[in-house]
Amino acid sequence: NQDILTGPAYGGDGGDLFNDMDTIGAAGFTAPKSINIKKAAWMDSIQITYQTYGKNIREAPIRGELGGEYCRFDLDLDERIVNVTGASDKFVDALQFITNKGRISPYCGGNSGIRFTESHPGYIMSFISGRSYHYLDQIQFHWIREEVKYIMTSLNYDLNQVKQIQKEKPTFVFSTTLINRSPIEQKISYTHTVTTVESETWTMKNELTYGVTVSISCDIPRLVDWSVQLSTTYTRGFEYGQTKTTETTRDHTLEARVPANSQLTATLLALDGEIEVPYTTNLVIVYADGTEISKSDQTGTFTGVQLVKMTAEYGPAIPI
């Protein structure tokens, strides 16, 4: 759910009440995708098509009637309205919009009325309400915060408070038969290319929005002989709530001394471990309008599923 900031009402008291949120029925994030206005000396009507998370498109009804000159403003999928200017008196006389990309819509309406400007740092325009009948009598803007990026810096792990080290049973990787058809014992080997998958997840106790891009540069806790150590610092980019997986491909060789005229089965097994390590970090939240706020000493948990080691098992030699 979104915290909604509601601005003042501009215009008069005529017409019937409307609220676009009631008709489009959206929950959570909602922002204009296109704005269609009919204008003359004042605004005859406004109709907004909205987008929601998941890129769903929802059209609100026309507020007012369809006389006057057509005025339209289309926004990109990642473009948001961060400032509204206009004029109003007994009706809404004019509107103009500015986006987070610096684009400015046409000035839609007439030259009468009392000028106004509305913006709220850290917020974007979400939807409108107001009053309308033959004209757009009144309009009110509702604003939400849209977080577009998280930057995590100065991340410190508490290695004394590792929550869990889960030792799992070895998992099968591959097996092969090592065959010696000679009359003397020989060393037989087989090399196979193996792909292993590891995963890592960062979560925060502070409520963050799933799907927002996260930028992080830090050490990564790793299991080394079942103890947790920090690896070399590197940079990660991912979406919050996402489990990031990494595939590693390497060659593994199974080798054994096989008796004369015999064969044996060789099997490669992988042993994985799971760790949960608490951390603190400085968090910068970047909003759609470019506003940033910093929060220090935010707590969270790193969860990693990692390869600890490969082991080989060899069966008994069988004459052939």
Short mmCIF file of N, CA and C in Angstrom, two decimals, residues 3-137:
data_model
loop_
_atom_site.label_atom_id
_atom_site.label_comp_id
_atom_site.label_asym_id
_atom_site.label_seq_id
_atom_site.Cartn_x
_atom_site.Cartn_y
_atom_site.Cartn_z
N ASP A 3 1.47 5.39 0.88
CA ASP A 3 1.06 6.56 1.63
C ASP A 3 0.76 7.66 0.62
N ILE A 4 -0.45 8.22 0.69
CA ILE A 4 -0.89 9.20 -0.29
C ILE A 4 -0.89 10.58 0.33
N LEU A 5 -0.27 11.52 -0.36
CA LEU A 5 -0.27 12.92 0.04
C LEU A 5 -1.28 13.65 -0.85
N THR A 6 -2.25 14.28 -0.23
CA THR A 6 -3.32 14.96 -0.98
C THR A 6 -3.11 16.47 -0.94
N GLY A 7 -3.08 17.08 -2.12
CA GLY A 7 -2.88 18.52 -2.20
C GLY A 7 -4.19 19.28 -2.07
N PRO A 8 -4.14 20.62 -2.16
CA PRO A 8 -5.36 21.43 -2.06
C PRO A 8 -6.26 21.26 -3.27
N ALA A 9 -7.52 21.64 -3.11
CA ALA A 9 -8.47 21.62 -4.22
C ALA A 9 -8.43 22.96 -4.94
N TYR A 10 -8.40 22.92 -6.27
CA TYR A 10 -8.37 24.13 -7.09
C TYR A 10 -9.67 24.21 -7.88
N GLY A 11 -10.33 25.38 -7.87
CA GLY A 11 -11.56 25.57 -8.62
C GLY A 11 -12.74 25.85 -7.71
N GLY A 12 -13.96 25.68 -8.28
CA GLY A 12 -15.17 26.01 -7.54
C GLY A 12 -15.87 24.79 -6.97
N ASP A 13 -17.12 25.03 -6.52
CA ASP A 13 -17.89 23.98 -5.84
C ASP A 13 -19.01 23.41 -6.70
N GLY A 14 -19.05 23.76 -7.99
CA GLY A 14 -20.10 23.22 -8.85
C GLY A 14 -19.80 21.80 -9.28
N GLY A 15 -20.76 21.21 -9.99
CA GLY A 15 -20.56 19.87 -10.53
C GLY A 15 -20.67 18.77 -9.50
N ASP A 16 -20.41 17.55 -9.95
CA ASP A 16 -20.49 16.37 -9.10
C ASP A 16 -19.09 15.89 -8.72
N LEU A 17 -18.99 15.35 -7.53
CA LEU A 17 -17.71 14.83 -7.06
C LEU A 17 -17.26 13.63 -7.89
N PHE A 18 -15.95 13.53 -8.11
CA PHE A 18 -15.39 12.33 -8.74
C PHE A 18 -14.04 12.02 -8.10
N ASN A 19 -13.63 10.80 -8.24
CA ASN A 19 -12.31 10.36 -7.78
C ASN A 19 -11.84 9.25 -8.71
N ASP A 20 -10.78 9.51 -9.46
CA ASP A 20 -10.31 8.51 -10.43
C ASP A 20 -9.93 7.19 -9.77
N MET A 21 -9.45 7.23 -8.53
CA MET A 21 -9.07 5.98 -7.88
C MET A 21 -10.27 5.07 -7.70
N ASP A 22 -11.45 5.65 -7.48
CA ASP A 22 -12.65 4.82 -7.32
C ASP A 22 -12.99 4.06 -8.59
N THR A 23 -12.75 4.68 -9.74
CA THR A 23 -13.18 4.06 -10.99
C THR A 23 -12.12 3.17 -11.62
N ILE A 24 -10.84 3.54 -11.48
CA ILE A 24 -9.82 2.66 -12.07
C ILE A 24 -9.51 1.49 -11.17
N GLY A 25 -9.85 1.61 -9.89
CA GLY A 25 -9.74 0.47 -8.99
C GLY A 25 -8.33 -0.03 -8.77
N ALA A 26 -7.32 0.81 -8.92
CA ALA A 26 -5.94 0.37 -8.77
C ALA A 26 -5.54 0.41 -7.31
N ALA A 27 -4.63 -0.50 -6.95
CA ALA A 27 -4.06 -0.51 -5.61
C ALA A 27 -2.56 -0.38 -5.74
N GLY A 28 -1.94 0.26 -4.74
CA GLY A 28 -0.50 0.42 -4.80
C GLY A 28 -0.11 1.51 -5.76
N PHE A 29 0.89 1.25 -6.59
CA PHE A 29 1.42 2.26 -7.50
C PHE A 29 0.46 2.52 -8.66
N THR A 30 0.13 3.79 -8.87
CA THR A 30 -0.65 4.24 -10.03
C THR A 30 -0.11 5.59 -10.46
N ALA A 31 0.11 5.78 -11.77
CA ALA A 31 0.62 7.05 -12.28
C ALA A 31 0.08 7.27 -13.68
N PRO A 32 -0.05 8.53 -14.11
CA PRO A 32 -0.59 8.81 -15.44
C PRO A 32 0.30 8.28 -16.56
N LYS A 33 -0.35 7.73 -17.58
CA LYS A 33 0.32 7.30 -18.81
C LYS A 33 0.04 8.30 -19.93
N SER A 34 -1.18 8.85 -19.95
CA SER A 34 -1.52 9.91 -20.90
C SER A 34 -2.61 10.78 -20.30
N ILE A 35 -2.59 12.06 -20.68
CA ILE A 35 -3.56 13.03 -20.19
C ILE A 35 -4.22 13.69 -21.40
N ASN A 36 -5.54 13.63 -21.44
CA ASN A 36 -6.31 14.18 -22.56
C ASN A 36 -7.21 15.30 -22.03
N ILE A 37 -7.04 16.48 -22.58
CA ILE A 37 -7.77 17.66 -22.12
C ILE A 37 -8.51 18.30 -23.29
N LYS A 38 -9.75 18.75 -23.03
CA LYS A 38 -10.48 19.62 -23.95
C LYS A 38 -10.52 21.01 -23.33
N LYS A 39 -10.07 22.02 -24.08
CA LYS A 39 -9.90 23.35 -23.50
C LYS A 39 -10.56 24.41 -24.37
N ALA A 40 -10.95 25.50 -23.72
CA ALA A 40 -11.40 26.72 -24.39
C ALA A 40 -10.88 27.88 -23.54
N ALA A 41 -11.78 28.76 -23.06
CA ALA A 41 -11.35 29.80 -22.13
C ALA A 41 -10.98 29.19 -20.79
N TRP A 42 -11.51 28.02 -20.53
CA TRP A 42 -11.14 27.22 -19.37
C TRP A 42 -11.17 25.76 -19.80
N MET A 43 -11.02 24.87 -18.88
CA MET A 43 -10.95 23.45 -19.23
C MET A 43 -12.34 22.84 -19.27
N ASP A 44 -12.69 22.32 -20.45
CA ASP A 44 -13.99 21.65 -20.57
C ASP A 44 -13.96 20.26 -19.94
N SER A 45 -12.83 19.54 -20.11
CA SER A 45 -12.78 18.18 -19.56
C SER A 45 -11.34 17.71 -19.43
N ILE A 46 -11.17 16.66 -18.64
CA ILE A 46 -9.89 15.97 -18.53
C ILE A 46 -10.16 14.47 -18.43
N GLN A 47 -9.33 13.71 -19.08
CA GLN A 47 -9.40 12.25 -18.99
C GLN A 47 -7.97 11.73 -18.89
N ILE A 48 -7.71 10.88 -17.89
CA ILE A 48 -6.36 10.35 -17.67
C ILE A 48 -6.37 8.83 -17.81
N THR A 49 -5.41 8.33 -18.56
CA THR A 49 -5.15 6.89 -18.63
C THR A 49 -3.96 6.60 -17.73
N TYR A 50 -4.12 5.61 -16.85
CA TYR A 50 -3.11 5.33 -15.84
C TYR A 50 -2.38 4.03 -16.15
N GLN A 51 -1.17 3.92 -15.59
CA GLN A 51 -0.45 2.66 -15.58
C GLN A 51 -0.21 2.25 -14.13
N THR A 52 -0.13 0.95 -13.92
CA THR A 52 0.13 0.41 -12.60
C THR A 52 1.36 -0.47 -12.67
N TYR A 53 1.83 -0.97 -11.51
CA TYR A 53 2.90 -1.95 -11.53
C TYR A 53 2.45 -3.14 -12.36
N GLY A 54 3.36 -3.70 -13.10
CA GLY A 54 3.01 -4.76 -14.04
C GLY A 54 2.60 -4.20 -15.38
N LYS A 55 2.68 -2.85 -15.52
CA LYS A 55 2.38 -2.17 -16.78
C LYS A 55 0.93 -2.36 -17.22
N ASN A 56 0.04 -2.57 -16.26
CA ASN A 56 -1.38 -2.62 -16.59
C ASN A 56 -1.87 -1.21 -16.90
N ILE A 57 -2.71 -1.10 -17.92
CA ILE A 57 -3.22 0.20 -18.35
C ILE A 57 -4.70 0.29 -17.99
N ARG A 58 -5.08 1.39 -17.31
CA ARG A 58 -6.46 1.56 -16.89
C ARG A 58 -6.92 2.97 -17.24
N GLU A 59 -8.08 3.06 -17.88
CA GLU A 59 -8.61 4.35 -18.32
C GLU A 59 -9.67 4.85 -17.35
N ALA A 60 -9.49 6.08 -16.89
CA ALA A 60 -10.52 6.73 -16.08
C ALA A 60 -11.53 7.40 -17.01
N PRO A 61 -12.74 7.67 -16.54
CA PRO A 61 -13.75 8.33 -17.38
C PRO A 61 -13.37 9.77 -17.70
N ILE A 62 -14.07 10.34 -18.67
CA ILE A 62 -13.92 11.76 -19.00
C ILE A 62 -14.58 12.57 -17.89
N ARG A 63 -13.86 13.54 -17.36
CA ARG A 63 -14.39 14.40 -16.30
C ARG A 63 -14.73 15.75 -16.94
N GLY A 64 -16.03 16.01 -17.16
CA GLY A 64 -16.50 17.19 -17.88
C GLY A 64 -17.13 16.77 -19.20
N GLU A 65 -17.19 17.70 -20.16
CA GLU A 65 -17.77 17.41 -21.46
C GLU A 65 -16.76 17.69 -22.57
N LEU A 66 -17.10 17.27 -23.81
CA LEU A 66 -16.11 17.17 -24.87
C LEU A 66 -16.04 18.36 -25.81
N GLY A 67 -16.42 19.55 -25.37
CA GLY A 67 -16.24 20.72 -26.22
C GLY A 67 -14.80 21.20 -26.20
N GLY A 68 -14.50 22.21 -27.02
CA GLY A 68 -13.19 22.84 -26.96
C GLY A 68 -12.12 22.17 -27.78
N GLU A 69 -10.93 22.74 -27.68
CA GLU A 69 -9.76 22.29 -28.44
C GLU A 69 -9.06 21.15 -27.70
N TYR A 70 -8.55 20.20 -28.51
CA TYR A 70 -7.92 19.01 -27.94
C TYR A 70 -6.49 19.32 -27.50
N CYS A 71 -6.10 18.82 -26.32
CA CYS A 71 -4.75 19.00 -25.77
C CYS A 71 -4.34 17.68 -25.12
N ARG A 72 -3.23 17.08 -25.58
CA ARG A 72 -2.85 15.75 -25.12
C ARG A 72 -1.38 15.74 -24.69
N PHE A 73 -1.10 14.93 -23.66
CA PHE A 73 0.28 14.76 -23.19
C PHE A 73 0.50 13.29 -22.86
N ASP A 74 1.46 12.66 -23.58
CA ASP A 74 1.79 11.25 -23.36
C ASP A 74 3.10 11.13 -22.60
N LEU A 75 3.16 10.16 -21.69
CA LEU A 75 4.35 9.94 -20.89
C LEU A 75 4.97 8.59 -21.21
N ASP A 76 6.30 8.50 -21.08
CA ASP A 76 6.98 7.22 -21.21
C ASP A 76 6.65 6.34 -20.01
N LEU A 77 6.93 5.04 -20.13
CA LEU A 77 6.62 4.12 -19.05
C LEU A 77 7.37 4.46 -17.76
N ASP A 78 8.57 5.04 -17.90
CA ASP A 78 9.36 5.38 -16.72
C ASP A 78 9.32 6.87 -16.42
N GLU A 79 8.33 7.57 -16.97
CA GLU A 79 8.23 9.02 -16.80
C GLU A 79 7.10 9.36 -15.83
N ARG A 80 7.36 10.30 -14.93
CA ARG A 80 6.40 10.65 -13.89
C ARG A 80 6.21 12.17 -13.83
N ILE A 81 5.03 12.59 -13.41
CA ILE A 81 4.75 14.01 -13.21
C ILE A 81 5.21 14.41 -11.82
N VAL A 82 6.06 15.44 -11.75
CA VAL A 82 6.60 15.88 -10.47
C VAL A 82 6.18 17.31 -10.12
N ASN A 83 5.55 18.00 -11.07
CA ASN A 83 5.14 19.38 -10.83
C ASN A 83 3.91 19.69 -11.67
N VAL A 84 2.95 20.37 -11.07
CA VAL A 84 1.75 20.81 -11.79
C VAL A 84 1.60 22.31 -11.61
N THR A 85 1.41 23.03 -12.70
CA THR A 85 1.07 24.45 -12.64
C THR A 85 -0.27 24.64 -13.33
N GLY A 86 -0.92 25.74 -13.02
CA GLY A 86 -2.21 25.98 -13.64
C GLY A 86 -2.85 27.25 -13.13
N ALA A 87 -4.14 27.38 -13.39
CA ALA A 87 -4.91 28.53 -12.94
C ALA A 87 -6.34 28.07 -12.67
N SER A 88 -6.99 28.71 -11.71
CA SER A 88 -8.37 28.32 -11.38
C SER A 88 -9.10 29.49 -10.73
N ASP A 89 -10.42 29.42 -10.81
CA ASP A 89 -11.29 30.36 -10.11
C ASP A 89 -12.57 29.60 -9.81
N LYS A 90 -13.67 29.91 -10.55
CA LYS A 90 -14.89 29.12 -10.38
C LYS A 90 -14.78 27.78 -11.09
N PHE A 91 -13.89 27.72 -12.06
CA PHE A 91 -13.59 26.47 -12.76
C PHE A 91 -12.07 26.27 -12.74
N VAL A 92 -11.65 25.15 -13.29
CA VAL A 92 -10.22 24.96 -13.54
C VAL A 92 -9.94 25.59 -14.90
N ASP A 93 -9.13 26.63 -14.91
CA ASP A 93 -8.91 27.40 -16.14
C ASP A 93 -7.80 26.83 -17.01
N ALA A 94 -6.75 26.27 -16.40
CA ALA A 94 -5.61 25.78 -17.19
C ALA A 94 -4.77 24.83 -16.36
N LEU A 95 -4.06 23.93 -17.06
CA LEU A 95 -3.12 23.01 -16.41
C LEU A 95 -1.89 22.81 -17.29
N GLN A 96 -0.76 22.61 -16.63
CA GLN A 96 0.48 22.26 -17.31
C GLN A 96 1.29 21.35 -16.39
N PHE A 97 1.96 20.36 -16.98
CA PHE A 97 2.65 19.34 -16.19
C PHE A 97 4.13 19.30 -16.53
N ILE A 98 4.97 19.04 -15.52
CA ILE A 98 6.41 18.87 -15.70
C ILE A 98 6.78 17.48 -15.18
N THR A 99 7.64 16.77 -15.92
CA THR A 99 7.98 15.40 -15.55
C THR A 99 9.38 15.31 -14.95
N ASN A 100 9.68 14.12 -14.43
CA ASN A 100 11.01 13.87 -13.87
C ASN A 100 12.09 13.84 -14.94
N LYS A 101 11.71 13.79 -16.21
CA LYS A 101 12.68 13.87 -17.30
C LYS A 101 12.87 15.29 -17.81
N GLY A 102 12.20 16.24 -17.15
CA GLY A 102 12.33 17.64 -17.55
C GLY A 102 11.41 18.06 -18.68
N ARG A 103 10.55 17.17 -19.14
CA ARG A 103 9.62 17.55 -20.22
C ARG A 103 8.46 18.35 -19.65
N ILE A 104 7.97 19.28 -20.46
CA ILE A 104 6.86 20.14 -20.06
C ILE A 104 5.72 19.95 -21.05
N SER A 105 4.53 19.72 -20.53
CA SER A 105 3.37 19.53 -21.39
C SER A 105 2.94 20.86 -22.00
N PRO A 106 2.09 20.83 -23.03
CA PRO A 106 1.49 22.08 -23.51
C PRO A 106 0.71 22.76 -22.39
N TYR A 107 0.59 24.08 -22.47
CA TYR A 107 -0.24 24.82 -21.52
C TYR A 107 -1.68 24.67 -22.00
N CYS A 108 -2.47 23.91 -21.27
CA CYS A 108 -3.82 23.55 -21.71
C CYS A 108 -4.85 24.39 -20.96
N GLY A 109 -5.51 25.31 -21.65
CA GLY A 109 -6.54 26.12 -21.04
C GLY A 109 -6.45 27.57 -21.45
N GLY A 110 -7.14 28.43 -20.68
CA GLY A 110 -7.18 29.86 -20.99
C GLY A 110 -6.20 30.65 -20.14
N ASN A 111 -6.39 31.99 -20.15
CA ASN A 111 -5.46 32.89 -19.47
C ASN A 111 -6.05 33.53 -18.22
N SER A 112 -7.24 33.13 -17.83
CA SER A 112 -7.86 33.72 -16.64
C SER A 112 -7.56 32.87 -15.41
N GLY A 113 -8.08 33.31 -14.26
CA GLY A 113 -7.92 32.54 -13.04
C GLY A 113 -6.68 32.89 -12.25
N ILE A 114 -6.61 32.35 -11.05
CA ILE A 114 -5.49 32.56 -10.14
C ILE A 114 -4.47 31.46 -10.35
N ARG A 115 -3.22 31.86 -10.58
CA ARG A 115 -2.18 30.88 -10.88
C ARG A 115 -1.82 30.07 -9.62
N PHE A 116 -1.44 28.82 -9.84
CA PHE A 116 -0.96 27.97 -8.74
C PHE A 116 0.14 27.05 -9.27
N THR A 117 0.97 26.59 -8.37
CA THR A 117 1.99 25.58 -8.65
C THR A 117 2.01 24.60 -7.49
N GLU A 118 2.09 23.32 -7.82
CA GLU A 118 2.12 22.31 -6.76
C GLU A 118 3.18 21.26 -7.07
N SER A 119 4.02 20.99 -6.09
CA SER A 119 4.98 19.88 -6.15
C SER A 119 5.35 19.52 -4.73
N HIS A 120 5.82 18.30 -4.54
CA HIS A 120 6.19 17.81 -3.22
C HIS A 120 7.47 16.98 -3.38
N PRO A 121 8.60 17.46 -2.87
CA PRO A 121 9.87 16.73 -3.05
C PRO A 121 9.76 15.27 -2.60
N GLY A 122 10.21 14.39 -3.48
CA GLY A 122 10.15 12.97 -3.19
C GLY A 122 8.87 12.30 -3.64
N TYR A 123 7.91 13.09 -4.14
CA TYR A 123 6.62 12.54 -4.54
C TYR A 123 6.39 12.72 -6.04
N ILE A 124 5.55 11.85 -6.59
CA ILE A 124 5.08 11.98 -7.96
C ILE A 124 3.56 12.04 -7.94
N MET A 125 2.98 12.67 -8.97
CA MET A 125 1.53 12.70 -9.06
C MET A 125 1.01 11.32 -9.38
N SER A 126 0.01 10.88 -8.61
CA SER A 126 -0.54 9.54 -8.81
C SER A 126 -1.89 9.58 -9.52
N PHE A 127 -2.85 10.31 -8.98
CA PHE A 127 -4.19 10.36 -9.59
C PHE A 127 -4.88 11.65 -9.18
N ILE A 128 -6.06 11.89 -9.78
CA ILE A 128 -6.80 13.12 -9.50
C ILE A 128 -8.17 12.81 -8.93
N SER A 129 -8.73 13.81 -8.25
CA SER A 129 -10.14 13.81 -7.87
C SER A 129 -10.64 15.24 -8.11
N GLY A 130 -11.93 15.49 -7.83
CA GLY A 130 -12.44 16.84 -8.03
C GLY A 130 -13.94 16.87 -8.24
N ARG A 131 -14.39 17.85 -9.04
CA ARG A 131 -15.80 18.02 -9.36
C ARG A 131 -15.91 18.35 -10.84
N SER A 132 -16.98 17.85 -11.47
CA SER A 132 -17.18 18.14 -12.90
C SER A 132 -18.65 17.96 -13.26
N TYR A 133 -19.03 18.65 -14.34
CA TYR A 133 -20.35 18.44 -14.96
C TYR A 133 -20.22 18.85 -16.42
N HIS A 134 -20.59 20.09 -16.76
CA HIS A 134 -20.36 20.57 -18.13
C HIS A 134 -18.89 20.93 -18.34
N TYR A 135 -18.22 21.29 -17.24
CA TYR A 135 -16.81 21.68 -17.30
C TYR A 135 -16.06 20.94 -16.19
N LEU A 136 -14.76 21.15 -16.16
CA LEU A 136 -13.97 20.66 -15.03
C LEU A 136 -14.03 21.75 -13.96
N ASP A 137 -14.92 21.55 -12.99
CA ASP A 137 -15.17 22.59 -11.98
C ASP A 137 -14.05 22.68 -10.95
#
